[in-house]
CSV table of C-alpha atoms in Angstrom, one decimal:
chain,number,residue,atom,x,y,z
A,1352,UNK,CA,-197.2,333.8,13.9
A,1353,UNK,CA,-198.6,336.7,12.6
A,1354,UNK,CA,-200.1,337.5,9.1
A,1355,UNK,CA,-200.0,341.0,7.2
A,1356,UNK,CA,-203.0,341.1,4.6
A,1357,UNK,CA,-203.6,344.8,3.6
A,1358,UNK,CA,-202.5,347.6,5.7
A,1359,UNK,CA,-201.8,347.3,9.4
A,1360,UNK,CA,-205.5,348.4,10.8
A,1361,UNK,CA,-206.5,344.9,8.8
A,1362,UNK,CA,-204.3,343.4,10.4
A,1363,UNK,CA,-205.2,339.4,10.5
A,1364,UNK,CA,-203.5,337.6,13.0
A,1365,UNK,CA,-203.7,333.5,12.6
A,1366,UNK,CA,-202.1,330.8,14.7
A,1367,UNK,CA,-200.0,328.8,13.0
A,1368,UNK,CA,-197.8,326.2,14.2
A,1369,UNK,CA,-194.5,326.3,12.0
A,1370,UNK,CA,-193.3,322.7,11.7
A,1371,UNK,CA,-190.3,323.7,9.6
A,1372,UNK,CA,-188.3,327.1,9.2
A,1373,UNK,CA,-185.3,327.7,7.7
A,1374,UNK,CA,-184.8,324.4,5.8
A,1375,UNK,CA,-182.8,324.5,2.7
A,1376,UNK,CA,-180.5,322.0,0.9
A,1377,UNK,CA,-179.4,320.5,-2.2
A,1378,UNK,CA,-179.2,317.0,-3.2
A,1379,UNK,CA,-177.4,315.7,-6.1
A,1380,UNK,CA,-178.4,313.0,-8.9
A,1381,UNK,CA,-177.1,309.9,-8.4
A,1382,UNK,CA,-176.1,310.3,-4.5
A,1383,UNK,CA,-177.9,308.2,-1.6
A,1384,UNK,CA,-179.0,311.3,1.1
A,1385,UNK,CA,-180.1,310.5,4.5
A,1386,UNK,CA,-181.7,312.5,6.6
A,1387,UNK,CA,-180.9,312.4,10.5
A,1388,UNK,CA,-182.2,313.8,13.9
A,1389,UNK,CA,-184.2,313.0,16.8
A,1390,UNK,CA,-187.7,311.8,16.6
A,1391,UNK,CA,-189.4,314.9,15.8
A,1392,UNK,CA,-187.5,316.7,14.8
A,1393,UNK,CA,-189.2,316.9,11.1
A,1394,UNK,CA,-187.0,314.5,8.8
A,1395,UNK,CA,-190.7,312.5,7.4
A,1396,UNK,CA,-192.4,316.4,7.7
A,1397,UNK,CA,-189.4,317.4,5.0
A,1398,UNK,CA,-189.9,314.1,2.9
A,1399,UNK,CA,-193.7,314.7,3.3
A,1400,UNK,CA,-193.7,318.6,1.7
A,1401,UNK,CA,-190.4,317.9,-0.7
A,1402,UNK,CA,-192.5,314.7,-2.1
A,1403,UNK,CA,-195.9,316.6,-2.5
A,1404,UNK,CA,-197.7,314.7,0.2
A,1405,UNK,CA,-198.9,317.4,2.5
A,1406,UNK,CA,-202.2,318.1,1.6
A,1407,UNK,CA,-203.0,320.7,4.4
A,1408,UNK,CA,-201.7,323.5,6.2
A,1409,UNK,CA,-199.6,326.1,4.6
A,1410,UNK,CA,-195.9,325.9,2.5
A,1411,UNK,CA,-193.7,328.5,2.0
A,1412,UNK,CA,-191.2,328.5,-0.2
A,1413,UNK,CA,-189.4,327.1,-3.8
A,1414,UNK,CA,-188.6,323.7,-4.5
A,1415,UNK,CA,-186.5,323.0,-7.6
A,1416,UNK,CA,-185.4,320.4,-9.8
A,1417,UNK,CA,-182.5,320.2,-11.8
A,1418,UNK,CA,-183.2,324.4,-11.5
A,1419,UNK,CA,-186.7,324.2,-12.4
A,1420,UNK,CA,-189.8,324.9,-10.1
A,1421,UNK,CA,-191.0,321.8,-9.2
A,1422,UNK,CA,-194.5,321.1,-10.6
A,1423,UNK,CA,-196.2,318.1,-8.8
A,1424,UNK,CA,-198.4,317.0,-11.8
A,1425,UNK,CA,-194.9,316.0,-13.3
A,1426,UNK,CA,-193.1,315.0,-10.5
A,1427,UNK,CA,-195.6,312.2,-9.3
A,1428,UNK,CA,-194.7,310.1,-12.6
A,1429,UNK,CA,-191.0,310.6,-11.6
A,1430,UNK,CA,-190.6,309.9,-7.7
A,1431,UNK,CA,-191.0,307.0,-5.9
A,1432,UNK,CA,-192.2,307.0,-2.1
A,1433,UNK,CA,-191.6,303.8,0.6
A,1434,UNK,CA,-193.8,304.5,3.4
A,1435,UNK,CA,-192.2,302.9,6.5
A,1436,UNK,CA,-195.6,300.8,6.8
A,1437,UNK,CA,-195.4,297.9,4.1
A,1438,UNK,CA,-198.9,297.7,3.1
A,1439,UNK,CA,-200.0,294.9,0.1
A,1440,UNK,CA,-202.6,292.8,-0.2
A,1441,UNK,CA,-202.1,289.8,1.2
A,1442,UNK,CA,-203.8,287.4,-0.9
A,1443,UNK,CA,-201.4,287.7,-4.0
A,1444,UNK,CA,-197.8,286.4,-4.9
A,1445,UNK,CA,-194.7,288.7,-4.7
A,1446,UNK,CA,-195.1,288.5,-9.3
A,1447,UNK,CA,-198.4,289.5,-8.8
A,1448,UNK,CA,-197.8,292.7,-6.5
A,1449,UNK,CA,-195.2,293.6,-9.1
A,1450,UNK,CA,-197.0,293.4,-12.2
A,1451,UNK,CA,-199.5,295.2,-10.9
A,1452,UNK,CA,-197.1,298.3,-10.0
A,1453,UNK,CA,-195.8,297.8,-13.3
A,1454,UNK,CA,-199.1,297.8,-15.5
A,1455,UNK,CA,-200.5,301.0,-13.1
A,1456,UNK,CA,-198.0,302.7,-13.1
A,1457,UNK,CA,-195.5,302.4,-15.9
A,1458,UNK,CA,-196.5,305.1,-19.3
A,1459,UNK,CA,-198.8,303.2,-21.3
A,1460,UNK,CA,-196.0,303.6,-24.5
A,1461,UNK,CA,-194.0,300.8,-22.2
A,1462,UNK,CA,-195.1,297.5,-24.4
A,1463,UNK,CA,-196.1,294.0,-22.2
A,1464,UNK,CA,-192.8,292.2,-22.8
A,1465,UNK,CA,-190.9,295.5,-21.4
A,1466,UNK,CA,-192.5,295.9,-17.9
A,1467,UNK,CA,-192.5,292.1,-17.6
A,1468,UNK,CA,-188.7,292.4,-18.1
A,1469,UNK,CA,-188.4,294.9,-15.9
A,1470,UNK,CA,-190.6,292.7,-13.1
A,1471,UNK,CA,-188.3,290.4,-13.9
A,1472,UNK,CA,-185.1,292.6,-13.5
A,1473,UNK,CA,-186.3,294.5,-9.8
A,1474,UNK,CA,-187.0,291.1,-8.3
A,1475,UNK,CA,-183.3,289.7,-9.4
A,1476,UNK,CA,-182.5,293.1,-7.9
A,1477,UNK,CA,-184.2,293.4,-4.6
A,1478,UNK,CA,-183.2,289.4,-4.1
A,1479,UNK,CA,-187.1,288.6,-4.2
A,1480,UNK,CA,-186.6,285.9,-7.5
A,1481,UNK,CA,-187.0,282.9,-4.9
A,1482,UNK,CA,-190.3,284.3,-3.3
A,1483,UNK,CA,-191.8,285.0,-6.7
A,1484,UNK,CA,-194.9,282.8,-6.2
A,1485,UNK,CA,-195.4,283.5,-2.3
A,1486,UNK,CA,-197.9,284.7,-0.9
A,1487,UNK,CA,-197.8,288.4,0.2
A,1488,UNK,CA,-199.7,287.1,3.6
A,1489,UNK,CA,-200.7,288.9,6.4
A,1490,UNK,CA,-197.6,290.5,9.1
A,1491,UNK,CA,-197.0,288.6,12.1
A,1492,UNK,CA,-199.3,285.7,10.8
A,1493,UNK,CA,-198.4,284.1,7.5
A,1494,UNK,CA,-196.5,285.5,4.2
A,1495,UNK,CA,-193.3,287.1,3.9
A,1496,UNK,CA,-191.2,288.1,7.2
A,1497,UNK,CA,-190.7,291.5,8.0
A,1498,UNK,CA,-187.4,291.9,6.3
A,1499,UNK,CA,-189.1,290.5,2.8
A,1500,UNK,CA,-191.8,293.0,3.4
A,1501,UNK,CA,-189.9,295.8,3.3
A,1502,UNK,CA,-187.9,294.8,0.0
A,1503,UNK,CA,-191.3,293.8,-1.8
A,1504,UNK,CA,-192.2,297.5,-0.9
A,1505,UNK,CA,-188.7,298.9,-2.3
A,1506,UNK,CA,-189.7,296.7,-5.4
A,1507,UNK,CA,-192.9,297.9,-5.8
A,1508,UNK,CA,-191.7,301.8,-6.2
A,1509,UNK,CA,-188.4,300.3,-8.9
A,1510,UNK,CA,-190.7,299.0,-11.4
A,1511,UNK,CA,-192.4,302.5,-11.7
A,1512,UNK,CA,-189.0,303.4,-12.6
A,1513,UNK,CA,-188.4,306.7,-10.7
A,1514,UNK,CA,-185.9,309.2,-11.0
A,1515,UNK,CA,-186.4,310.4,-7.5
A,1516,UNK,CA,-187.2,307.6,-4.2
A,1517,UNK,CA,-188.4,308.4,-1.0
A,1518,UNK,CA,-187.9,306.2,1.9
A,1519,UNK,CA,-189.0,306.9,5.3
């Protein structure tokens, strides 16, 4: 890829590997989107730029919301993101992984009996209620099983409350 800065005798040329081109879209509010393709094809790259987690390397382009530019300072207080990894620590309760994704992460306006209740209401949600005192536990060696792992991290993003949830 080439880049024009100034006139054509300044011409900079930089190698740059494009790992998306030509992607647009539109996804409306209250809709469950999936995206689909062959490994590599760029589905977690999209997630990764439309989510504000590529930190490097160059993006080109506009992403709205609701038909404003999107401004990541904002947008982190209103989007959720489940890595495909379930990482927790593995020496607290299923209640204890919550609360704490509650207290860091809910505005500080949200009073104690509010983000308790709403603990309470993404573990009835997410089918975790019975597990509520297990141990998180280590993968493949004690805790929950692979399947409860992956609905404690769903849980963990629902009590933040966000308007927006990325799951890769």
């Amino acid at each position: 890829m080439f880049m024009l800065a100034g006139n054509e005798s300044s011409r900079i040329e930089e190698d740059r590997l494009e790992l998306l081109k030509g992607v647009s879209g539109a996804f409306r509010p209250g809709d469950l989107t999936a995206l689909m393709g062959l490994s590599g094809a760029g589905k977690t790259t999209l997630m990764d730029v439309l989510a504000g987690r590529k930190t490097g390397g160059y993006i080109d382009g506009r992403i709205m919301i609701s038909g404003y530019q999107k401004k990541q300072e904002t947008f982190a207080h209103i989007a959720g993101y489940c890595e495909q990894t379930d990482i927790h620590s593995p020496h607290v309760t299923v209640y204890e992984s919550l609360q704490l994704s509650a207290w860091l992460r809910l505005p500080p306006e949200v009073n104690t009996a509010t983000r308790k209740m709403f603990v309470e209401e993404v573990m009835e949600l997410v089918d975790l209620t019975p597990l509520r005192e297990a141990l998180v536990g280590l993968p493949g060696v004690n805790g929950l099983s692979t399947e409860q792992r992956k609905r404690l991290t769903i849980a963990v993003e629902l009590v933040a409350n966000p308007s927006i949830i990325f799951m890769e």
